[in-house]
Tab-separated table of C-alpha atoms in Angstrom:
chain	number	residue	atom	x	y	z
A	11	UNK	CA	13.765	4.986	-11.646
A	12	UNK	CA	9.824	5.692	-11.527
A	13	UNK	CA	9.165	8.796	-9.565
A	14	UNK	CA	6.164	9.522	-8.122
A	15	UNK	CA	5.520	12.765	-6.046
A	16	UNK	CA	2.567	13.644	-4.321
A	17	UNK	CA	1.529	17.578	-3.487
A	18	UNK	CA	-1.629	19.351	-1.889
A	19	UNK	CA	-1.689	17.974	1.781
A	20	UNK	CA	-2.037	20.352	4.406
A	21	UNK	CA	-4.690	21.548	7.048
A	22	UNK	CA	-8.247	21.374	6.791
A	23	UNK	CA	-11.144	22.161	8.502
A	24	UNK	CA	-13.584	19.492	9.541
A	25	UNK	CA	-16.550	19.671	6.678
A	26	UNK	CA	-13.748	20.887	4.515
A	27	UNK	CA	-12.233	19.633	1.013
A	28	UNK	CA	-8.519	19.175	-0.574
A	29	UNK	CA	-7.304	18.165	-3.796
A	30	UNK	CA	-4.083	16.043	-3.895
A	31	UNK	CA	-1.637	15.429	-6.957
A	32	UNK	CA	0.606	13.114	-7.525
A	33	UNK	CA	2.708	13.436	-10.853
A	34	UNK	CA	4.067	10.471	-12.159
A	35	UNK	CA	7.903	10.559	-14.012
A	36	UNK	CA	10.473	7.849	-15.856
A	37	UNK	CA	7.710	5.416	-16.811
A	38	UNK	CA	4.403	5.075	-19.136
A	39	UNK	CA	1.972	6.476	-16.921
A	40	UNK	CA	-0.922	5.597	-19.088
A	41	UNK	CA	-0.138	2.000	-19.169
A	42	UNK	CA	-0.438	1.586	-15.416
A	43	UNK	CA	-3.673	1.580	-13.415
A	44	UNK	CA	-2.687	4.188	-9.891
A	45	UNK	CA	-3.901	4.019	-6.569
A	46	UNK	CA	-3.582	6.722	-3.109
A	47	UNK	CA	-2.807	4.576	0.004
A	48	UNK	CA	-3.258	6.232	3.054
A	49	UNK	CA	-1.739	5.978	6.723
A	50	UNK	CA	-3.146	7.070	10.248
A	51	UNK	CA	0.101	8.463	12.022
A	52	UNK	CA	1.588	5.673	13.401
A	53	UNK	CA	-0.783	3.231	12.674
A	54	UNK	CA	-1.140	0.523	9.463
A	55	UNK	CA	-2.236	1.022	5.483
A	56	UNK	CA	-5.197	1.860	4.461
A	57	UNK	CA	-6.297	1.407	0.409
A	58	UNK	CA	-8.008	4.549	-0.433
A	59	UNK	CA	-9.004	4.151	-4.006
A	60	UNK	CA	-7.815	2.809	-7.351
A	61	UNK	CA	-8.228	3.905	-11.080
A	62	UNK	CA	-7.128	1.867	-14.011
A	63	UNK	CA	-4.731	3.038	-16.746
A	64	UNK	CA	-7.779	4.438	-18.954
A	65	UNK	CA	-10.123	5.567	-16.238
A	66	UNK	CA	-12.557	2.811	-16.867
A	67	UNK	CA	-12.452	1.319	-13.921
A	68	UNK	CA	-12.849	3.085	-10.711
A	69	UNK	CA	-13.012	1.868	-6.985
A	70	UNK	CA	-13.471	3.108	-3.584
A	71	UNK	CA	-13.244	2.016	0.112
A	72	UNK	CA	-16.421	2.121	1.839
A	73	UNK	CA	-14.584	4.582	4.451
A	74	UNK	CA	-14.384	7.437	1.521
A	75	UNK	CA	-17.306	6.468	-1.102
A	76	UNK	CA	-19.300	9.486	-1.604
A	77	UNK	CA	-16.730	11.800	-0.384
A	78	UNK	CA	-13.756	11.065	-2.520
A	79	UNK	CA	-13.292	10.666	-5.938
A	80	UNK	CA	-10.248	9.812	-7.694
A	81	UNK	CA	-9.458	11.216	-11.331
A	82	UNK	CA	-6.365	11.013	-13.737
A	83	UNK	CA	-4.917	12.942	-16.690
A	84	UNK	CA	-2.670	10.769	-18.746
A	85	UNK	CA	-1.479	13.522	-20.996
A	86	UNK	CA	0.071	15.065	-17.747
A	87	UNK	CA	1.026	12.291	-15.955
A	88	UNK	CA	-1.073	13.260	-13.430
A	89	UNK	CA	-2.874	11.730	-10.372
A	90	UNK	CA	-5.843	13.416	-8.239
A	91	UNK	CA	-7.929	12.904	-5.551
A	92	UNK	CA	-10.334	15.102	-4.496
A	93	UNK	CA	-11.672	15.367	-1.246
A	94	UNK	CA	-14.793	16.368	0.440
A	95	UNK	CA	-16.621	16.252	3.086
A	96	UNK	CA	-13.521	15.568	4.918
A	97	UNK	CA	-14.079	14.337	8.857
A	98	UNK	CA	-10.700	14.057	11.793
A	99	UNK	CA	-10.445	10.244	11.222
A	100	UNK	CA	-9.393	11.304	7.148
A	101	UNK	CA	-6.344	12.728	9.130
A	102	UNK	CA	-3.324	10.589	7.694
A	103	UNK	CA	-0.320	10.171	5.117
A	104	UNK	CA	-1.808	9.998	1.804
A	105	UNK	CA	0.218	8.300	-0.762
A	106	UNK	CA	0.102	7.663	-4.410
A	107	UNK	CA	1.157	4.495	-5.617
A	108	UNK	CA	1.417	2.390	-9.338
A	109	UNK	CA	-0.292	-0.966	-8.736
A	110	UNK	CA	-0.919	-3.817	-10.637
A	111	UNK	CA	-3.448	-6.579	-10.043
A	112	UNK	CA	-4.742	-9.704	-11.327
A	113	UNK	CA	-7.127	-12.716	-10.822
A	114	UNK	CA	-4.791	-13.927	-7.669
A	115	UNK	CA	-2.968	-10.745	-6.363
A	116	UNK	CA	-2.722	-7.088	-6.116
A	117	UNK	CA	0.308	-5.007	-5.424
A	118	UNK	CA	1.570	-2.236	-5.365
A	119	UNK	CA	5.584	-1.911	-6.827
A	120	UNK	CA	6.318	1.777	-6.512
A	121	UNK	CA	5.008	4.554	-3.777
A	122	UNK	CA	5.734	8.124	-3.605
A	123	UNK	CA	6.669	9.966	-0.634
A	124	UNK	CA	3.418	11.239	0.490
A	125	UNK	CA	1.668	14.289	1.790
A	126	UNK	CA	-0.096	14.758	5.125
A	127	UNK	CA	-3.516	15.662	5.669
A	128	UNK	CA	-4.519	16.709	8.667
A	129	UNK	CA	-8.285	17.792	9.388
A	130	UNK	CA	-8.627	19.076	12.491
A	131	UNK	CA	-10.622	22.522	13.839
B	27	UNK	CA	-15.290	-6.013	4.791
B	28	UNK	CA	-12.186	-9.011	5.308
B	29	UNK	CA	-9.856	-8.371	7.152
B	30	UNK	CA	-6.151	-9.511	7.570
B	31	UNK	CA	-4.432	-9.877	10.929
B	32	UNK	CA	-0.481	-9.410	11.861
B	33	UNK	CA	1.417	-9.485	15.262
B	34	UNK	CA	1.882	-5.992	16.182
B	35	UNK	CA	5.282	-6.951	16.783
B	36	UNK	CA	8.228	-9.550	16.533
B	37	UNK	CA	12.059	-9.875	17.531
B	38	UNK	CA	14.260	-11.346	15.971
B	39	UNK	CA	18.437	-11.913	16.884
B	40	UNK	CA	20.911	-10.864	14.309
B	41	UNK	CA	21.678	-13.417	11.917
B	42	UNK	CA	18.595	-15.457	12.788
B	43	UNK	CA	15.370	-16.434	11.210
B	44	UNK	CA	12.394	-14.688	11.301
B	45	UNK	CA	8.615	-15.764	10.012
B	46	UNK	CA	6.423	-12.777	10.167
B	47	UNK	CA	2.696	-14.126	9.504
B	48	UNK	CA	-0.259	-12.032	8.292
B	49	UNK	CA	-4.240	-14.305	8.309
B	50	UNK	CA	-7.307	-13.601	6.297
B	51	UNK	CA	-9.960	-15.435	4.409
B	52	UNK	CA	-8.796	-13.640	1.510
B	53	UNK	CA	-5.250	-15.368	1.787
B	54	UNK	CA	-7.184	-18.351	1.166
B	55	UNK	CA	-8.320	-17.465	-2.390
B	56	UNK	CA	-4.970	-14.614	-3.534
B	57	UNK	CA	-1.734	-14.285	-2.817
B	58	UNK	CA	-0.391	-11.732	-0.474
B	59	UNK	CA	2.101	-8.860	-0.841
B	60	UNK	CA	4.668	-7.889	1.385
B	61	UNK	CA	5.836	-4.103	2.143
B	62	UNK	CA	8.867	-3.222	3.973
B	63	UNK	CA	8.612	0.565	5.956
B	64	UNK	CA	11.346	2.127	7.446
B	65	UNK	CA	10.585	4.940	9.631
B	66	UNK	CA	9.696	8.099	8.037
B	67	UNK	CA	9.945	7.072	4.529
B	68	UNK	CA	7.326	5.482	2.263
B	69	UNK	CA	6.520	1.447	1.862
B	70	UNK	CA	8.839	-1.101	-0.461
B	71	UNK	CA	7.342	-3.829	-2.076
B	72	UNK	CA	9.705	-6.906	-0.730
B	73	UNK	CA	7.553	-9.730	-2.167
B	74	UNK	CA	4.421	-10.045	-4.351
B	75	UNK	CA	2.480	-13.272	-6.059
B	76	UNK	CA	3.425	-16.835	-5.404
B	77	UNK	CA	6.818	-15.614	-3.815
B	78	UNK	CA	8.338	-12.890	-6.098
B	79	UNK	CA	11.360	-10.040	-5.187
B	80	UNK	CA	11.286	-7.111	-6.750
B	81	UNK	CA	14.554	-6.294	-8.556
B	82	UNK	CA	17.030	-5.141	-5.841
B	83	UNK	CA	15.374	-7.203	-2.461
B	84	UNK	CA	17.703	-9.361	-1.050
B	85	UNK	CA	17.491	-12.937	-1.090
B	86	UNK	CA	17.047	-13.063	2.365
B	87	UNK	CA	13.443	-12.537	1.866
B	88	UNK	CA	10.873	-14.606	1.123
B	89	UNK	CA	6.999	-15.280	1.133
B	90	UNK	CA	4.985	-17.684	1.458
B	91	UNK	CA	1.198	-19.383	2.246
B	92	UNK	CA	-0.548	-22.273	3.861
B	93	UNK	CA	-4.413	-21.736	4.057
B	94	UNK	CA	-5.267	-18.491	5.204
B	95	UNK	CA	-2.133	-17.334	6.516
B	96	UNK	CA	0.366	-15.705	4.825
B	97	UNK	CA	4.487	-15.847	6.006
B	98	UNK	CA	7.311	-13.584	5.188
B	99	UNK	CA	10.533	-15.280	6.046
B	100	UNK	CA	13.621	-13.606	6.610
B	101	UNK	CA	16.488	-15.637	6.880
B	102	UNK	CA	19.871	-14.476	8.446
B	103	UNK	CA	18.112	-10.917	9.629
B	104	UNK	CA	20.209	-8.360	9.499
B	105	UNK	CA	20.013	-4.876	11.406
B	106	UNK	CA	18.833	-3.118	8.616
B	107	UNK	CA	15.708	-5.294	8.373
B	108	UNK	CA	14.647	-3.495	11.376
B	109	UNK	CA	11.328	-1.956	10.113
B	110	UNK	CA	7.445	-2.113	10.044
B	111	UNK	CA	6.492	-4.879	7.886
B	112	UNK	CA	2.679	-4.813	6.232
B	113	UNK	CA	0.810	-7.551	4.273
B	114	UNK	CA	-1.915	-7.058	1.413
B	115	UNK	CA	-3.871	-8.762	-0.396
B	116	UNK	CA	-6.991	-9.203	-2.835
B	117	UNK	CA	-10.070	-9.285	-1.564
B	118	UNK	CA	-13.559	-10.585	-2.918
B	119	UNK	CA	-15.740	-8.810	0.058
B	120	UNK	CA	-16.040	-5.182	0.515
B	121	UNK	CA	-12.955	-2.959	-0.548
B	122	UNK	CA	-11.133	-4.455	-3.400
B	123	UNK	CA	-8.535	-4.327	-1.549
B	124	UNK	CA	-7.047	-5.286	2.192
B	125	UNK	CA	-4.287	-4.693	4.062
B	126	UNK	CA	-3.069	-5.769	7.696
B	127	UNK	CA	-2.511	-3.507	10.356
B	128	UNK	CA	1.524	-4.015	10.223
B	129	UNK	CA	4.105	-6.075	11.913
B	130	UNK	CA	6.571	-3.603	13.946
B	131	UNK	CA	10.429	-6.107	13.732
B	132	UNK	CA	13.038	-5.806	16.056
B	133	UNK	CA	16.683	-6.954	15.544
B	134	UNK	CA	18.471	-7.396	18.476
């Protein structure tokens, strides 16, 4: 069964910056492209950013661009995101999750537990 | 950026049918994806594409789409379906990617 488990959450100061992993287990990592979801506490989803299987392609929401950027290491079966410049509304759930998309759908077919970030003074 | 709307929240009686919608432009263009949450524990992928289960999802489940609204069915609900349900989709305008703001089910 894939297993995906994300590390690095925790509390930050407003201004402040984190880096989140997410290391990837029982399935090619470098075929997939990988993506960190976010949640508010008790509110909906939230697509963070994406990266495909070779780092080629990399995407943003316009809520993060700037701030966040999103980097891989396929020999470690790794995930990242860094973040920066992080404000109280970036307090949420962050999870990592394999996705796949094409010209009519996107989706995302495993998740990993996630880790909470929590910016707050 | 699009955006895609769900009922905040829906009941359904046990062994009954349930249609739990999600509308956006986008949904007029891709197909959208269905994710079941349970509380405390990360999303499931229940359906994705045309109307696809992931190995393991009941048959019970099932998507569809008319226009720009998307429908997960759930036919004889059953209390373990009791969860927050949330749609996604494709999206042409601003983020890549969309998804609602979640569908909060009740079993009674």
């Amino acid at each position: 069964e894939v297993q995906l488990v994300e590390s690095g959450g925790g509390l930050v100061k407003p201004g402040g910056s984190l880096r989140l992993s997410c290391s990837a287990s029982k399935f090619s990592f470098s075929d997939y492209s990988m993506n960190w979801v976010r949640q508010t506490p008790g509110k909906g989803l939230e697509w963070v950013s994406s990266i495909s299987s070779s780092s080629s392609y990399i995407y943003y929401a316009d809520s993060v661009k700037g701030r966040f950027t999103i980097s891989r290491d396929n020999a470690k079966n790794s995930l990242y995101l860094q973040m920066s410049s992080l404000r109280a509304e970036d307090t949420a759930v962050f999870y990592c999750a394999r996705g796949y998309c094409n010209d009519g759908t996107c989706f995302f077919d495993y998740w990993g537990q996630g880790t909470l970030v929590t910016v707050s003074s | 950026s699009s955006e895609l709307t769900q009922d905040p929240a829906v009941s359904v009686a046990l062994g009954q049918t349930v249609r739990i919608t999600c509308q956006g432009d986008s949904l007029r263009t891709y197909y959208a994806s269905w994710y079941q949450q349970k509380p405390g524990q990360a999303p499931v992928l229940v359906i994705y594409g045309k109307n696809n289960r992931p190995s393991g999802i009941p048959d019970r489940f099932s998507g569809s789409s008319s226009g720009n609204t998307a429908s997960l069915t759930i036919t004889g609900a059953q209390a373990e379906d009791e969860a927050d349900y949330h749609c996604n989709s494709r999206d042409r305008s601003g983020n890549p990617v969309v998804f609602g703001g979640g569908t909060k089910l009740t079993v009674l």
